[in-house]
Amino acid sequence: MAPKLSKTKRKDDTSGAKRQKRQLPSKPMLPRIKAIPHFDSALSELSTTQRCELIAELSESVLEDPQAAFTSSKAQNQGDEHDNENSSKNETSHLQSHSKMRRLLDMANPSKNDDDETTTRLAVLSLLAIFQDIIPTYRIRLPTAAETSVRVAKDTKKLWDYERGILTNYQQYLKLLGYLWSSGTEKEKKHQHAQNKISAIAVTSILCLCELLKSAWHFNFRSNILSIVVKQMNHRKCEEVSSACCNAVVFIFENDKQGEVALEATRMITKMIKERYDKGLSRVLISPEVVRTFLSLPLRVHEDEAQAAKLATEAKSKKRKKDKDEDDIDKELKEGDATLDKIILARSQADTLHAITLTYFRILKGVDLLASGQQKKKADCAMELLASALEGLAK
């Protein structure tokens, strides 16, 4: 009888332990959170030195525990007390809370830090280093409403919340960089007579976008970054800006093994050149370095490969109409796979070659009319574009 009693007792203890475990909050299981000095202080009350120290403390804390960087301490304490049914109601409030990343974004915003240039530049560069470290190696797909309505494991929900936090704050960071760049160039236009150079904050923002393009060109919002960087490849007032943008695009051309990102960048560049020609030959002032970036493309496609890729794409498009959901799943799996798809590569390179060839012939067609213009500067530019186009055609 004794073994049976001990067995029964053991069952009761186990069930009681399970009930107790479900009721325990997650806070005691987490490591003790280090208090950050001046975290809750208003920026107007802090000196420049204290702001720099706060940025350093926040950056170090985010890198130590990225998952806790997107929620406030209050949300962390109460996060595990809510079940999965109430999670959808609290997602927005958690992301908009006073988190560490939200604090860094506020410190990087000139409208919230009293136009402190030192604080803005340091916060922007710190956020760049953080995102370069925590951005995953795959594109994030947020769960649909149907997926969130289903009860899932706690680890799955934490992963969804973490990925949602990355996307939300990363998007806000990109918007901030775009705002800093546009506001810096607008100030330059207003002070043209004073011959003021482009602001240091604007240069910092565009350099951050170039670095993000080189390190996160596989990640979400790639097209947003490309649209800004490609446009500033032809920036004629600041050589540092145009050189950094051209180098970032060259990096994409040289390292994109699949060819899809390179094709997207090529189409943006060729579209920019075409729009300049459509506005009139007097408006064509394209830097030769912009056209010369095409030389970095490792184009190895042949005519038979391009035709085979075209036929394969047409066949896949017919299957896609039959089962769209399975096609989306296959696309996501290919994005996370490191293997090379030869059909996609051949198709991308064929489209890239077609777009570049049209641009070269557009330059050849308009170079004679442009070179015969009255302004010597425009004629010199035309001859430089001609040299770049001929060099590309010879390759």
Short mmCIF file of N, CA, C and O in Angstrom, two decimals, residues 69-148:
data_model
loop_
_atom_site.label_atom_id
_atom_site.label_comp_id
_atom_site.label_asym_id
_atom_site.label_seq_id
_atom_site.Cartn_x
_atom_site.Cartn_y
_atom_site.Cartn_z
N ALA A 69 14.07 45.21 -25.84
CA ALA A 69 14.31 46.60 -26.24
C ALA A 69 13.10 47.25 -26.87
O ALA A 69 13.07 48.47 -27.02
N PHE A 70 12.10 46.47 -27.24
CA PHE A 70 10.95 47.02 -27.96
C PHE A 70 9.72 47.19 -27.09
O PHE A 70 8.67 47.59 -27.57
N THR A 71 9.82 46.85 -25.82
CA THR A 71 8.71 47.01 -24.89
C THR A 71 9.17 47.77 -23.66
O THR A 71 10.35 47.74 -23.30
N SER A 72 8.24 48.44 -23.01
CA SER A 72 8.56 49.15 -21.78
C SER A 72 8.69 48.18 -20.63
O SER A 72 8.29 47.01 -20.71
N SER A 73 9.27 48.63 -19.54
CA SER A 73 9.42 47.77 -18.36
C SER A 73 8.06 47.34 -17.82
O SER A 73 7.87 46.24 -17.33
N LYS A 74 7.06 48.21 -17.93
CA LYS A 74 5.71 47.87 -17.48
C LYS A 74 5.12 46.77 -18.34
O LYS A 74 4.48 45.85 -17.84
N ALA A 75 5.36 46.86 -19.64
CA ALA A 75 4.85 45.83 -20.53
C ALA A 75 5.55 44.51 -20.30
O ALA A 75 4.96 43.44 -20.40
N GLN A 76 6.84 44.55 -19.95
CA GLN A 76 7.58 43.33 -19.68
C GLN A 76 7.06 42.64 -18.44
O GLN A 76 6.99 41.42 -18.35
N ASN A 77 6.69 43.43 -17.42
CA ASN A 77 6.20 42.85 -16.19
C ASN A 77 4.82 42.23 -16.36
O ASN A 77 4.49 41.24 -15.73
N GLN A 78 4.01 42.83 -17.22
CA GLN A 78 2.63 42.37 -17.37
C GLN A 78 2.42 41.52 -18.61
O GLN A 78 1.33 41.02 -18.82
N GLY A 79 3.47 41.33 -19.41
CA GLY A 79 3.30 40.66 -20.70
C GLY A 79 2.83 39.24 -20.59
O GLY A 79 1.99 38.77 -21.35
N ASP A 80 3.37 38.49 -19.63
CA ASP A 80 3.03 37.08 -19.53
C ASP A 80 1.78 36.83 -18.70
O ASP A 80 1.36 35.69 -18.54
N GLU A 81 1.19 37.87 -18.13
CA GLU A 81 -0.04 37.69 -17.37
C GLU A 81 -1.25 37.63 -18.28
O GLU A 81 -2.32 37.21 -17.87
N HIS A 82 -1.11 38.09 -19.51
CA HIS A 82 -2.21 38.07 -20.47
C HIS A 82 -2.11 36.81 -21.32
O HIS A 82 -1.01 36.45 -21.75
N ASP A 83 -3.20 36.18 -21.60
CA ASP A 83 -3.18 35.00 -22.44
C ASP A 83 -3.20 35.41 -23.90
O ASP A 83 -3.23 36.60 -24.24
N ASN A 84 -3.22 34.42 -24.78
CA ASN A 84 -3.11 34.69 -26.21
C ASN A 84 -4.34 35.40 -26.77
O ASN A 84 -4.26 36.06 -27.79
N GLU A 85 -5.49 35.29 -26.09
CA GLU A 85 -6.70 35.91 -26.60
C GLU A 85 -6.65 37.42 -26.48
O GLU A 85 -7.22 38.14 -27.29
N ASN A 86 -5.96 37.92 -25.45
CA ASN A 86 -5.87 39.36 -25.25
C ASN A 86 -4.63 39.96 -25.87
O ASN A 86 -4.39 41.16 -25.76
N SER A 87 -3.78 39.14 -26.53
CA SER A 87 -2.51 39.64 -27.04
C SER A 87 -2.70 40.63 -28.17
O SER A 87 -1.97 41.61 -28.28
N SER A 88 -3.68 40.39 -29.06
CA SER A 88 -3.86 41.27 -30.21
C SER A 88 -4.26 42.68 -29.77
O SER A 88 -3.96 43.66 -30.45
N LYS A 89 -4.95 42.81 -28.63
CA LYS A 89 -5.38 44.12 -28.18
C LYS A 89 -4.21 44.93 -27.62
O LYS A 89 -4.25 46.15 -27.60
N ASN A 90 -3.17 44.25 -27.15
CA ASN A 90 -2.08 44.94 -26.49
C ASN A 90 -0.86 45.11 -27.39
O ASN A 90 0.13 45.71 -26.98
N GLU A 91 -0.91 44.58 -28.65
CA GLU A 91 0.27 44.67 -29.52
C GLU A 91 0.64 46.11 -29.80
O GLU A 91 1.79 46.52 -29.69
N THR A 92 -0.35 46.92 -30.17
CA THR A 92 -0.07 48.31 -30.53
C THR A 92 0.43 49.10 -29.33
O THR A 92 1.37 49.89 -29.43
N SER A 93 -0.18 48.86 -28.17
CA SER A 93 0.23 49.61 -26.99
C SER A 93 1.63 49.26 -26.56
O SER A 93 2.38 50.11 -26.08
N HIS A 94 2.03 47.99 -26.73
CA HIS A 94 3.38 47.59 -26.39
C HIS A 94 4.40 48.27 -27.29
O HIS A 94 5.43 48.77 -26.83
N LEU A 95 4.11 48.32 -28.60
CA LEU A 95 5.06 48.88 -29.54
C LEU A 95 5.19 50.39 -29.39
O LEU A 95 6.23 50.97 -29.67
N GLN A 96 4.12 51.05 -28.95
CA GLN A 96 4.14 52.49 -28.81
C GLN A 96 4.54 52.93 -27.41
O GLN A 96 4.44 54.10 -27.09
N SER A 97 4.95 52.00 -26.56
CA SER A 97 5.30 52.34 -25.20
C SER A 97 6.67 53.00 -25.16
O SER A 97 7.38 53.07 -26.15
N HIS A 98 7.04 53.40 -23.97
CA HIS A 98 8.31 54.10 -23.78
C HIS A 98 9.43 53.08 -23.66
O HIS A 98 9.97 52.81 -22.59
N SER A 99 9.78 52.46 -24.79
CA SER A 99 10.81 51.42 -24.79
C SER A 99 12.19 52.05 -25.01
O SER A 99 12.33 53.25 -25.25
N LYS A 100 13.20 51.19 -24.95
CA LYS A 100 14.57 51.67 -25.15
C LYS A 100 14.79 52.14 -26.59
O LYS A 100 15.44 53.17 -26.83
N MET A 101 14.25 51.39 -27.54
CA MET A 101 14.38 51.80 -28.93
C MET A 101 13.59 53.08 -29.20
O MET A 101 14.04 53.94 -29.96
N ARG A 102 12.43 53.20 -28.59
CA ARG A 102 11.64 54.42 -28.74
C ARG A 102 12.40 55.62 -28.18
O ARG A 102 12.37 56.72 -28.75
N ARG A 103 13.11 55.40 -27.09
CA ARG A 103 13.91 56.47 -26.48
C ARG A 103 15.05 56.88 -27.40
O ARG A 103 15.33 58.07 -27.57
N LEU A 104 15.71 55.91 -28.02
CA LEU A 104 16.80 56.23 -28.94
C LEU A 104 16.28 56.96 -30.17
O LEU A 104 16.92 57.90 -30.66
N LEU A 105 15.13 56.54 -30.68
CA LEU A 105 14.55 57.22 -31.84
C LEU A 105 14.17 58.66 -31.50
O LEU A 105 14.34 59.56 -32.34
N ASP A 106 13.67 58.88 -30.31
CA ASP A 106 13.34 60.25 -29.90
C ASP A 106 14.59 61.11 -29.79
O ASP A 106 14.58 62.29 -30.16
N MET A 107 15.67 60.53 -29.28
CA MET A 107 16.92 61.28 -29.14
C MET A 107 17.55 61.58 -30.49
O MET A 107 18.31 62.55 -30.63
N ALA A 108 17.23 60.77 -31.49
CA ALA A 108 17.77 61.02 -32.83
C ALA A 108 16.94 62.02 -33.61
O ALA A 108 17.38 62.48 -34.67
N ASN A 109 15.77 62.36 -33.12
CA ASN A 109 14.87 63.28 -33.82
C ASN A 109 15.17 64.72 -33.37
O ASN A 109 15.03 65.05 -32.20
N PRO A 110 15.59 65.59 -34.30
CA PRO A 110 15.90 66.98 -33.90
C PRO A 110 14.73 67.72 -33.29
O PRO A 110 14.92 68.59 -32.45
N SER A 111 13.52 67.38 -33.70
CA SER A 111 12.35 68.07 -33.15
C SER A 111 12.06 67.69 -31.70
O SER A 111 11.29 68.37 -31.03
N LYS A 112 12.71 66.63 -31.22
CA LYS A 112 12.49 66.19 -29.85
C LYS A 112 13.72 66.32 -28.96
O LYS A 112 13.65 66.06 -27.76
N ASN A 113 14.86 66.72 -29.54
CA ASN A 113 16.07 66.90 -28.74
C ASN A 113 16.58 68.33 -28.81
O ASN A 113 17.78 68.58 -28.63
N ASP A 114 15.68 69.28 -29.09
CA ASP A 114 16.02 70.71 -29.12
C ASP A 114 17.06 71.02 -30.20
O ASP A 114 17.95 71.87 -30.00
N ASP A 115 17.00 70.31 -31.33
CA ASP A 115 17.92 70.53 -32.46
C ASP A 115 19.38 70.41 -32.05
O ASP A 115 20.25 71.17 -32.52
N ASP A 116 19.66 69.43 -31.22
CA ASP A 116 21.03 69.17 -30.79
C ASP A 116 21.70 68.28 -31.84
O ASP A 116 21.40 67.09 -31.97
N GLU A 117 22.62 68.86 -32.61
CA GLU A 117 23.25 68.12 -33.71
C GLU A 117 24.09 66.97 -33.20
O GLU A 117 24.09 65.87 -33.79
N THR A 118 24.80 67.17 -32.09
CA THR A 118 25.64 66.10 -31.55
C THR A 118 24.81 64.91 -31.12
O THR A 118 25.13 63.75 -31.42
N THR A 119 23.71 65.17 -30.42
CA THR A 119 22.83 64.09 -29.97
C THR A 119 22.21 63.36 -31.15
O THR A 119 22.12 62.13 -31.17
N THR A 120 21.78 64.11 -32.15
CA THR A 120 21.16 63.50 -33.31
C THR A 120 22.12 62.57 -34.05
O THR A 120 21.79 61.42 -34.35
N ARG A 121 23.30 63.04 -34.32
CA ARG A 121 24.26 62.24 -35.08
C ARG A 121 24.69 61.00 -34.29
O ARG A 121 24.79 59.90 -34.86
N LEU A 122 24.92 61.16 -32.99
CA LEU A 122 25.34 60.01 -32.18
C LEU A 122 24.22 58.98 -32.08
O LEU A 122 24.47 57.77 -32.18
N ALA A 123 22.99 59.43 -31.90
CA ALA A 123 21.86 58.50 -31.80
C ALA A 123 21.62 57.79 -33.13
O ALA A 123 21.33 56.59 -33.16
N VAL A 124 21.73 58.53 -34.23
CA VAL A 124 21.53 57.92 -35.55
C VAL A 124 22.58 56.85 -35.83
O VAL A 124 22.26 55.75 -36.31
N LEU A 125 23.82 57.13 -35.51
CA LEU A 125 24.90 56.16 -35.73
C LEU A 125 24.77 54.96 -34.79
O LEU A 125 25.07 53.83 -35.18
N SER A 126 24.32 55.20 -33.57
CA SER A 126 24.11 54.10 -32.63
C SER A 126 22.99 53.18 -33.10
O SER A 126 23.11 51.95 -33.03
N LEU A 127 21.91 53.76 -33.60
CA LEU A 127 20.82 52.95 -34.13
C LEU A 127 21.26 52.16 -35.35
O LEU A 127 20.82 51.01 -35.56
N LEU A 128 22.13 52.74 -36.16
CA LEU A 128 22.67 52.00 -37.31
C LEU A 128 23.41 50.75 -36.85
O LEU A 128 23.19 49.65 -37.39
N ALA A 129 24.27 50.90 -35.86
CA ALA A 129 25.02 49.74 -35.35
C ALA A 129 24.09 48.70 -34.74
O ALA A 129 24.31 47.49 -34.89
N ILE A 130 23.05 49.16 -34.07
CA ILE A 130 22.10 48.23 -33.44
C ILE A 130 21.36 47.42 -34.49
O ILE A 130 21.27 46.19 -34.42
N PHE A 131 20.81 48.10 -35.49
CA PHE A 131 20.03 47.39 -36.51
C PHE A 131 20.93 46.47 -37.35
O PHE A 131 20.48 45.39 -37.77
N GLN A 132 22.15 46.86 -37.60
CA GLN A 132 23.05 45.98 -38.33
C GLN A 132 23.33 44.70 -37.54
O GLN A 132 23.61 43.66 -38.13
N ASP A 133 23.22 44.78 -36.23
CA ASP A 133 23.49 43.61 -35.38
C ASP A 133 22.27 42.73 -35.18
O ASP A 133 22.39 41.50 -35.14
N ILE A 134 21.08 43.31 -35.08
CA ILE A 134 19.89 42.53 -34.70
C ILE A 134 19.01 42.14 -35.88
O ILE A 134 18.13 41.29 -35.73
N ILE A 135 19.22 42.74 -37.05
CA ILE A 135 18.39 42.39 -38.21
C ILE A 135 18.66 40.94 -38.60
O ILE A 135 19.81 40.55 -38.78
N PRO A 136 17.62 40.12 -38.74
CA PRO A 136 17.83 38.72 -39.12
C PRO A 136 18.26 38.58 -40.57
O PRO A 136 18.23 39.53 -41.34
N THR A 137 18.63 37.37 -40.92
CA THR A 137 19.12 37.10 -42.27
C THR A 137 18.00 36.73 -43.24
O THR A 137 18.27 36.19 -44.31
N TYR A 138 16.76 36.98 -42.87
CA TYR A 138 15.62 36.65 -43.70
C TYR A 138 14.63 37.80 -43.67
O TYR A 138 14.67 38.66 -42.78
N ARG A 139 13.75 37.84 -44.66
CA ARG A 139 12.68 38.83 -44.68
C ARG A 139 11.58 38.41 -43.71
O ARG A 139 11.18 37.25 -43.67
N ILE A 140 11.11 39.37 -42.94
CA ILE A 140 10.07 39.08 -41.94
C ILE A 140 8.70 39.18 -42.59
O ILE A 140 8.40 40.16 -43.28
N ARG A 141 7.88 38.16 -42.37
CA ARG A 141 6.49 38.19 -42.78
C ARG A 141 5.63 38.18 -41.53
O ARG A 141 5.63 37.23 -40.76
N LEU A 142 4.90 39.26 -41.32
CA LEU A 142 4.06 39.35 -40.14
C LEU A 142 2.88 38.39 -40.26
O LEU A 142 2.37 38.16 -41.36
N PRO A 143 2.43 37.83 -39.16
CA PRO A 143 1.31 36.89 -39.20
C PRO A 143 0.02 37.59 -39.62
O PRO A 143 -0.20 38.77 -39.31
N THR A 144 -0.81 36.86 -40.31
CA THR A 144 -2.10 37.40 -40.75
C THR A 144 -3.09 37.41 -39.59
O THR A 144 -2.82 36.87 -38.51
N ALA A 145 -4.25 38.01 -39.82
CA ALA A 145 -5.28 38.06 -38.78
C ALA A 145 -5.77 36.65 -38.45
O ALA A 145 -6.08 36.36 -37.28
N ALA A 146 -5.83 35.79 -39.46
CA ALA A 146 -6.26 34.42 -39.21
C ALA A 146 -5.25 33.67 -38.35
O ALA A 146 -5.62 32.86 -37.49
N GLU A 147 -3.97 33.93 -38.58
CA GLU A 147 -2.93 33.25 -37.80
C GLU A 147 -2.89 33.74 -36.37
O GLU A 147 -2.64 32.97 -35.44
N THR A 148 -3.10 35.03 -36.17
CA THR A 148 -3.08 35.57 -34.80
C THR A 148 -4.31 35.17 -34.00
O THR A 148 -4.29 35.21 -32.77
#
